[in-house]
Tab-separated table of C-alpha atoms and ligand atoms in Angstrom:
chain	number	residue	atom	x	y	z
A	189	UNK	CA	47.742	-2.867	52.614
A	190	UNK	CA	44.517	-0.844	52.531
A	191	UNK	CA	41.394	-2.304	54.133
A	192	UNK	CA	38.078	-2.035	52.279
A	193	UNK	CA	35.796	-2.908	55.202
A	194	UNK	CA	32.029	-3.465	54.786
A	195	UNK	CA	29.513	-4.274	57.538
A	196	UNK	CA	25.825	-5.023	57.077
A	197	UNK	CA	23.165	-4.189	59.627
A	198	UNK	CA	19.369	-4.230	59.480
A	199	UNK	CA	16.414	-2.422	61.022
A	200	UNK	CA	13.378	-4.616	61.830
A	201	UNK	CA	9.929	-3.107	62.272
A	202	UNK	CA	6.263	-3.385	61.277
A	203	UNK	CA	5.320	-1.315	58.240
A	204	UNK	CA	2.086	0.742	58.246
A	205	UNK	CA	0.597	-2.076	56.144
A	206	UNK	CA	1.130	-4.478	59.066
A	207	UNK	CA	3.929	-6.376	57.341
A	208	UNK	CA	7.053	-7.233	59.334
A	209	UNK	CA	10.094	-5.942	57.417
A	210	UNK	CA	13.853	-5.904	57.686
A	211	UNK	CA	15.612	-3.028	55.916
A	212	UNK	CA	19.323	-3.300	55.237
A	213	UNK	CA	21.966	-0.651	55.774
A	214	UNK	CA	25.616	-0.984	54.891
A	215	UNK	CA	28.405	0.659	56.873
A	216	UNK	CA	31.680	1.112	55.015
A	217	UNK	CA	35.004	2.226	56.452
A	218	UNK	CA	37.049	4.552	54.273
A	219	UNK	CA	40.328	2.745	53.457
A	220	UNK	CA	42.350	5.976	53.764
A	221	UNK	CA	40.626	8.094	56.413
A	222	UNK	CA	39.147	5.314	58.565
A	223	UNK	CA	35.867	7.267	58.657
A	224	UNK	CA	32.614	5.345	58.375
A	225	UNK	CA	29.734	6.134	56.049
A	226	UNK	CA	26.311	4.573	55.644
A	227	UNK	CA	24.410	3.454	52.616
A	228	UNK	CA	20.722	3.500	53.472
A	229	UNK	CA	19.476	1.471	50.510
A	230	UNK	CA	15.761	1.800	51.308
A	231	UNK	CA	15.894	5.574	50.787
A	232	UNK	CA	16.749	5.258	47.092
A	233	UNK	CA	13.005	4.901	46.440
A	234	UNK	CA	12.239	8.115	48.324
A	235	UNK	CA	11.181	10.898	45.965
A	236	UNK	CA	13.576	13.837	46.334
A	237	UNK	CA	12.040	17.168	45.295
A	238	UNK	CA	13.182	18.521	41.916
A	239	UNK	CA	14.935	15.403	40.623
A	240	UNK	CA	12.271	14.201	38.132
A	241	UNK	CA	13.897	16.364	35.515
A	242	UNK	CA	16.802	18.791	35.366
A	243	UNK	CA	15.647	21.956	37.208
A	244	UNK	CA	15.078	25.054	35.060
A	245	UNK	CA	17.861	27.666	34.889
A	246	UNK	CA	18.221	29.767	38.078
A	247	UNK	CA	16.480	33.174	38.255
A	248	UNK	CA	19.738	35.063	37.618
A	249	UNK	CA	20.736	32.935	34.591
A	250	UNK	CA	19.889	35.833	32.270
A	251	UNK	CA	21.251	38.673	34.392
A	252	UNK	CA	24.627	39.122	32.749
A	253	UNK	CA	24.491	42.937	32.912
A	254	UNK	CA	24.711	42.891	36.724
A	255	UNK	CA	27.247	40.035	36.907
A	256	UNK	CA	30.762	41.165	37.916
A	257	UNK	CA	32.239	38.231	35.942
A	258	UNK	CA	30.654	39.186	32.601
A	259	UNK	CA	32.174	41.401	29.895
A	260	UNK	CA	32.663	44.283	29.727
A	261	UNK	CA	32.364	45.057	33.482
A	262	UNK	CA	34.656	42.184	34.558
A	263	UNK	CA	37.737	44.379	34.083
A	264	UNK	CA	36.397	47.185	36.290
A	265	UNK	CA	34.604	45.038	38.913
A	266	UNK	CA	37.340	42.485	39.659
A	267	UNK	CA	40.754	43.025	41.295
A	268	UNK	CA	44.232	42.644	39.797
A	269	UNK	CA	47.040	40.353	40.951
A	270	UNK	CA	49.959	41.756	42.945
A	271	UNK	CA	52.812	42.688	40.540
A	272	UNK	CA	55.250	40.421	42.428
A	273	UNK	CA	53.073	37.517	41.380
A	274	UNK	CA	52.025	38.388	37.836
A	275	UNK	CA	53.037	41.698	36.195
A	276	UNK	CA	49.966	41.840	33.942
A	277	UNK	CA	47.448	41.778	36.807
A	278	UNK	CA	45.288	39.049	35.281
A	279	UNK	CA	46.142	35.765	33.587
A	280	UNK	CA	44.650	34.697	30.274
A	281	UNK	CA	44.642	31.247	28.680
A	282	UNK	CA	42.379	30.899	25.652
A	283	UNK	CA	39.079	32.444	26.789
A	284	UNK	CA	39.763	31.846	30.483
A	285	UNK	CA	40.579	34.734	32.797
A	286	UNK	CA	42.175	34.488	36.254
A	287	UNK	CA	42.253	37.262	38.889
A	288	UNK	CA	42.414	37.499	42.707
A	289	UNK	CA	39.382	36.699	44.844
A	290	UNK	CA	38.014	40.044	46.093
A	291	UNK	CA	36.959	38.184	49.261
A	292	UNK	CA	40.002	35.941	49.865
A	293	UNK	CA	40.055	32.732	51.893
A	294	UNK	CA	43.849	32.572	52.058
A	295	UNK	CA	47.106	34.330	51.169
A	296	UNK	CA	46.827	33.377	47.496
A	297	UNK	CA	43.148	33.171	46.684
A	298	UNK	CA	42.075	33.534	43.065
A	299	UNK	CA	39.119	33.034	40.737
A	300	UNK	CA	39.266	31.550	37.247
A	301	UNK	CA	36.488	32.180	34.712
A	302	UNK	CA	36.227	29.665	31.871
A	303	UNK	CA	34.917	32.308	29.469
A	304	UNK	CA	32.302	35.045	29.079
A	305	UNK	CA	29.310	32.656	29.174
A	306	UNK	CA	27.238	33.771	32.163
A	307	UNK	CA	25.281	30.569	32.723
A	308	UNK	CA	26.233	27.127	31.457
A	309	UNK	CA	24.077	24.145	32.348
A	310	UNK	CA	25.801	21.151	33.886
A	311	UNK	CA	27.359	18.931	31.209
A	312	UNK	CA	27.093	21.569	28.486
A	313	UNK	CA	30.510	23.266	28.774
A	314	UNK	CA	33.183	22.559	26.182
A	315	UNK	CA	36.132	20.390	27.180
A	316	UNK	CA	38.489	23.058	25.825
A	317	UNK	CA	37.012	25.739	28.133
A	318	UNK	CA	37.717	23.546	31.180
A	319	UNK	CA	41.151	22.576	29.835
A	320	UNK	CA	42.111	26.253	29.423
A	321	UNK	CA	40.712	26.992	32.892
A	322	UNK	CA	42.786	24.251	34.526
A	323	UNK	CA	45.937	25.235	32.580
A	324	UNK	CA	45.463	28.827	33.769
A	325	UNK	CA	45.099	27.647	37.386
A	326	UNK	CA	48.258	25.523	37.058
A	327	UNK	CA	50.239	28.491	35.718
A	328	UNK	CA	48.979	30.718	38.532
A	329	UNK	CA	49.974	28.165	41.176
A	330	UNK	CA	53.456	27.896	39.656
A	331	UNK	CA	53.832	31.686	39.906
A	332	UNK	CA	52.740	31.541	43.547
A	333	UNK	CA	55.399	28.958	44.331
A	334	UNK	CA	58.088	31.010	42.560
A	335	UNK	CA	57.063	34.040	44.596
A	336	UNK	CA	56.477	32.273	47.939
A	337	UNK	CA	58.131	28.810	48.051
A	338	UNK	CA	56.533	28.079	51.446
A	339	UNK	CA	52.953	28.439	50.164
A	340	UNK	CA	52.878	24.725	49.352
A	341	UNK	CA	49.301	23.840	50.314
A	342	UNK	CA	47.295	24.244	47.122
A	343	UNK	CA	43.751	23.623	45.985
A	344	UNK	CA	41.569	24.078	42.924
A	345	UNK	CA	37.867	23.865	43.798
A	346	UNK	CA	34.508	24.450	42.178
A	347	UNK	CA	31.047	25.144	43.593
A	348	UNK	CA	28.685	24.581	40.685
A	349	UNK	CA	25.539	26.613	41.478
A	350	UNK	CA	24.560	28.146	44.842
A	351	UNK	CA	23.307	24.830	46.301
A	352	UNK	CA	26.966	23.740	46.206
A	353	UNK	CA	28.140	27.008	47.785
A	354	UNK	CA	28.657	29.091	44.639
A	355	UNK	CA	27.910	32.772	45.218
A	356	UNK	CA	27.618	33.608	41.502
A	357	UNK	CA	26.144	31.385	38.789
A	358	UNK	CA	28.814	32.496	36.281
A	359	UNK	CA	30.944	29.296	36.004
A	360	UNK	CA	34.275	29.617	37.789
A	361	UNK	CA	36.966	27.805	39.758
A	362	UNK	CA	38.522	28.910	43.054
A	363	UNK	CA	42.255	28.573	43.452
A	364	UNK	CA	43.995	28.707	46.798
A	365	UNK	CA	47.590	28.439	48.016
A	366	UNK	CA	48.846	28.969	51.532
A	367	UNK	CA	51.624	28.249	54.001
A	368	UNK	CA	48.952	26.845	56.324
A	369	UNK	CA	47.399	23.476	55.355
A	370	UNK	CA	43.702	22.693	55.316
A	371	UNK	CA	42.534	19.742	57.425
A	372	UNK	CA	42.505	17.443	54.402
A	373	UNK	CA	45.952	18.627	53.271
A	374	UNK	CA	47.364	17.904	56.721
A	375	UNK	CA	45.762	14.482	57.034
A	376	UNK	CA	46.496	13.293	53.484
A	377	UNK	CA	50.072	14.592	53.450
A	378	UNK	CA	50.884	12.663	56.642
A	379	UNK	CA	48.969	9.556	55.564
A	380	UNK	CA	50.662	9.441	52.130
A	381	UNK	CA	54.135	9.881	53.696
A	382	UNK	CA	53.480	7.183	56.311
A	383	UNK	CA	52.109	4.804	53.662
A	384	UNK	CA	55.087	5.333	51.358
A	385	UNK	CA	57.492	4.726	54.212
A	386	UNK	CA	55.723	1.550	55.351
A	387	UNK	CA	54.901	-0.020	52.015
A	388	UNK	CA	57.209	1.687	49.508
A	389	UNK	CA	54.200	2.612	47.333
A	390	UNK	CA	52.139	5.689	46.669
A	391	UNK	CA	48.855	5.805	48.591
A	392	UNK	CA	46.397	6.627	45.800
A	393	UNK	CA	48.187	4.333	43.302
A	394	UNK	CA	47.839	1.496	45.776
A	395	UNK	CA	44.144	2.314	46.291
A	396	UNK	CA	43.663	2.527	42.516
A	397	UNK	CA	45.437	-0.796	41.880
A	398	UNK	CA	43.113	-2.506	44.362
A	399	UNK	CA	40.076	-0.958	42.681
A	400	UNK	CA	41.225	-1.832	39.155
A	401	UNK	CA	41.745	-5.459	40.198
A	402	UNK	CA	38.410	-5.577	42.057
A	403	UNK	CA	36.626	-3.854	39.180
A	404	UNK	CA	33.139	-3.052	40.493
A	405	UNK	CA	33.836	0.617	41.236
A	406	UNK	CA	36.304	1.295	38.430
A	407	UNK	CA	34.887	3.588	35.730
A	408	UNK	CA	37.572	4.188	33.091
A	409	UNK	CA	40.322	6.514	31.917
A	410	UNK	CA	40.673	9.842	30.166
A	411	UNK	CA	44.284	9.801	28.979
A	412	UNK	CA	46.495	9.820	32.044
A	413	UNK	CA	43.632	10.095	34.603
A	414	UNK	CA	41.907	7.046	36.076
A	415	UNK	CA	38.321	7.344	37.345
A	416	UNK	CA	36.483	5.394	40.021
A	417	UNK	CA	33.491	5.636	42.348
A	418	UNK	CA	34.612	6.189	45.950
A	419	UNK	CA	34.382	2.988	48.044
A	420	UNK	CA	33.105	4.811	51.153
A	421	UNK	CA	31.561	8.004	49.799
A	422	UNK	CA	31.456	11.224	51.786
A	423	UNK	CA	29.039	12.803	49.314
A	424	UNK	CA	26.364	11.693	46.858
A	425	UNK	CA	27.639	9.987	43.678
A	426	UNK	CA	31.243	10.631	44.748
A	427	UNK	CA	33.744	10.021	41.954
A	428	UNK	CA	37.539	10.280	42.080
A	429	UNK	CA	40.034	10.914	39.313
A	430	UNK	CA	43.609	9.884	40.133
A	431	UNK	CA	46.751	10.931	38.274
A	432	UNK	CA	49.004	8.057	39.351
A	433	UNK	CA	52.541	8.781	40.595
A	434	UNK	CA	52.227	12.555	40.016
A	435	UNK	CA	52.728	14.422	43.279
A	436	UNK	CA	53.009	18.023	42.077
A	437	UNK	CA	50.853	20.380	40.045
A	438	UNK	CA	54.121	21.585	38.516
A	439	UNK	CA	54.557	18.199	36.804
A	440	UNK	CA	51.110	18.306	35.189
A	441	UNK	CA	51.336	18.812	31.419
A	442	UNK	CA	48.840	20.678	29.230
A	443	UNK	CA	47.763	17.244	27.941
A	444	UNK	CA	47.101	16.048	31.520
A	445	UNK	CA	44.939	19.122	32.175
A	446	UNK	CA	42.969	18.384	28.969
A	447	UNK	CA	42.479	14.780	30.074
A	448	UNK	CA	41.245	16.025	33.454
A	449	UNK	CA	38.826	18.419	31.717
A	450	UNK	CA	37.451	15.546	29.619
A	451	UNK	CA	36.836	13.457	32.752
A	452	UNK	CA	35.144	16.327	34.592
A	453	UNK	CA	32.808	16.981	31.646
A	454	UNK	CA	32.042	13.239	31.403
A	455	UNK	CA	31.027	13.240	35.081
A	456	UNK	CA	28.973	16.406	34.617
A	457	UNK	CA	27.103	14.613	31.810
A	458	UNK	CA	26.484	11.666	34.131
A	459	UNK	CA	25.177	14.010	36.864
A	460	UNK	CA	22.972	15.709	34.292
A	461	UNK	CA	21.575	12.304	33.243
A	462	UNK	CA	20.325	11.752	36.818
A	463	UNK	CA	18.829	15.292	36.838
A	464	UNK	CA	21.313	16.870	39.271
A	465	UNK	CA	22.497	20.426	38.660
A	466	UNK	CA	24.790	21.134	41.644
A	467	UNK	CA	28.189	19.659	42.443
A	468	UNK	CA	31.527	20.323	44.115
A	469	UNK	CA	34.955	19.566	42.684
A	470	UNK	CA	38.301	19.622	44.470
A	471	UNK	CA	41.938	18.923	43.595
A	472	UNK	CA	44.520	19.263	46.385
A	473	UNK	CA	48.301	19.299	46.257
A	474	UNK	CA	51.182	19.656	48.677
A	475	UNK	CA	54.146	21.109	46.795
A	476	UNK	CA	57.015	20.010	49.022
A	477	UNK	CA	60.021	18.528	47.147
A	478	UNK	CA	59.767	15.219	49.028
A	479	UNK	CA	55.946	15.124	49.027
A	480	UNK	CA	54.303	11.779	48.317
A	481	UNK	CA	50.643	12.808	47.979
A	482	UNK	CA	49.487	12.093	44.427
A	483	UNK	CA	46.999	14.304	42.633
A	484	UNK	CA	43.372	13.270	42.995
A	485	UNK	CA	40.270	15.168	41.978
A	486	UNK	CA	36.995	14.502	43.821
A	487	UNK	CA	33.503	15.292	42.516
A	488	UNK	CA	30.284	15.000	44.543
A	489	UNK	CA	26.689	15.837	43.721
A	490	UNK	CA	25.054	18.419	45.982
A	491	UNK	CA	21.386	19.149	46.531
A	492	UNK	CA	19.729	20.482	43.411
A	493	UNK	CA	19.533	24.247	43.036
A	494	UNK	CA	15.762	24.539	42.734
A	495	UNK	CA	12.931	25.768	44.991
A	496	UNK	CA	11.976	23.707	48.041
A	497	UNK	CA	14.863	21.250	47.811
A	498	UNK	CA	16.136	19.849	51.096
A	499	UNK	CA	19.816	20.000	52.031
A	500	UNK	CA	21.942	16.896	51.559
A	501	UNK	CA	23.595	17.590	54.936
A	502	UNK	CA	21.295	16.415	57.703
A	503	UNK	CA	21.781	15.976	61.436
A	504	UNK	CA	23.352	12.647	60.582
A	505	UNK	CA	26.256	14.151	58.642
A	506	UNK	CA	26.680	17.280	60.775
A	507	UNK	CA	26.289	15.716	64.216
A	508	UNK	CA	27.369	12.079	63.829
A	509	UNK	CA	29.956	12.785	61.137
A	510	UNK	CA	28.791	9.791	59.066
A	511	UNK	CA	27.767	10.518	55.495
A	512	UNK	CA	24.511	8.744	54.726
A	513	UNK	CA	24.026	8.121	51.040
A	514	UNK	CA	21.402	6.007	49.275
A	515	UNK	CA	23.203	4.622	46.242
A	516	UNK	CA	25.867	1.912	46.275
A	517	UNK	CA	29.171	3.137	44.779
A	518	UNK	CA	29.086	0.078	42.478
A	519	UNK	CA	25.830	1.461	41.041
A	520	UNK	CA	27.394	4.922	40.618
A	521	UNK	CA	30.243	3.291	38.676
A	522	UNK	CA	27.864	1.271	36.520
A	523	UNK	CA	25.737	4.306	35.633
A	524	UNK	CA	28.704	6.560	34.881
A	525	UNK	CA	30.742	4.135	32.730
A	526	UNK	CA	28.844	4.895	29.530
A	527	UNK	CA	29.946	8.544	29.808
A	528	UNK	CA	33.546	7.342	29.641
A	529	UNK	CA	32.932	5.245	26.555
A	530	UNK	CA	33.494	2.048	28.516
B	214	ZN	ZN1	28.337	36.540	34.305
């Protein structure tokens, strides 16, 4: 039902040494989006700056006194939620704290802090801090839906370190809900509905079943979540977590959020093992009663946050729209499996 298309091409030329060579490139078509990406295998041997070891902490890693997310100034420097949404102004779950984004991207735009730790290296956070953070986000999104039932397009995202878009190093999640969908909401919502109508199955479950049977990109499970390397990645070391058959954040239990947190920390540990300190995370949902888009979290490595590092978005990605990565997804799966105890 889904096509996992692979094409192989080659570039022939004479190397500086005088040797005639043929270098292979693989083009994969994304089974869901139909977008192509390239795996330029020869570039894996290229030495990226600042990936020999994990980069040192960023310059502002010790500057908690000027950080608006640190105690005690967090209560005076950050805004409070509208009383229609949450009477207490901020939401607390364990050590996590949720409040509105002072610089909103949408109608319901919030920030969740895991705790008062100003800088946490990738892979070093506790699972419970992420679990509490996700539970807090889920509760906030439920309140949004109670208050505005049409704000159905929801997202939880993370920019870990400024190279991934984070404006403050203090670890946090962004939460967004709106009546207006993002491009990916719009595309995935329609695709999942069309797929369900045509095949009587959920889109991501069908994708997952193919990948579990095929095996080479399947990584493992954390409780209810299933993890796999993306077949046609749109970012470096792209990994998905799928919560099969669950189409609403409102159906996610505290146990599911804990299982998600465990998977995210496992992937952070994998990224740390390959000396990468920046990544993005995203979980989208469409909260319509008849929605058929299952929950899926995506994680991708971004350029390291360190001096003199080049961007991972080149003219190729920006102008041609084809992600060019250097590592086969099967390799990503193989390297990450040990972090899932499998
Ligand atoms: Zn801080």
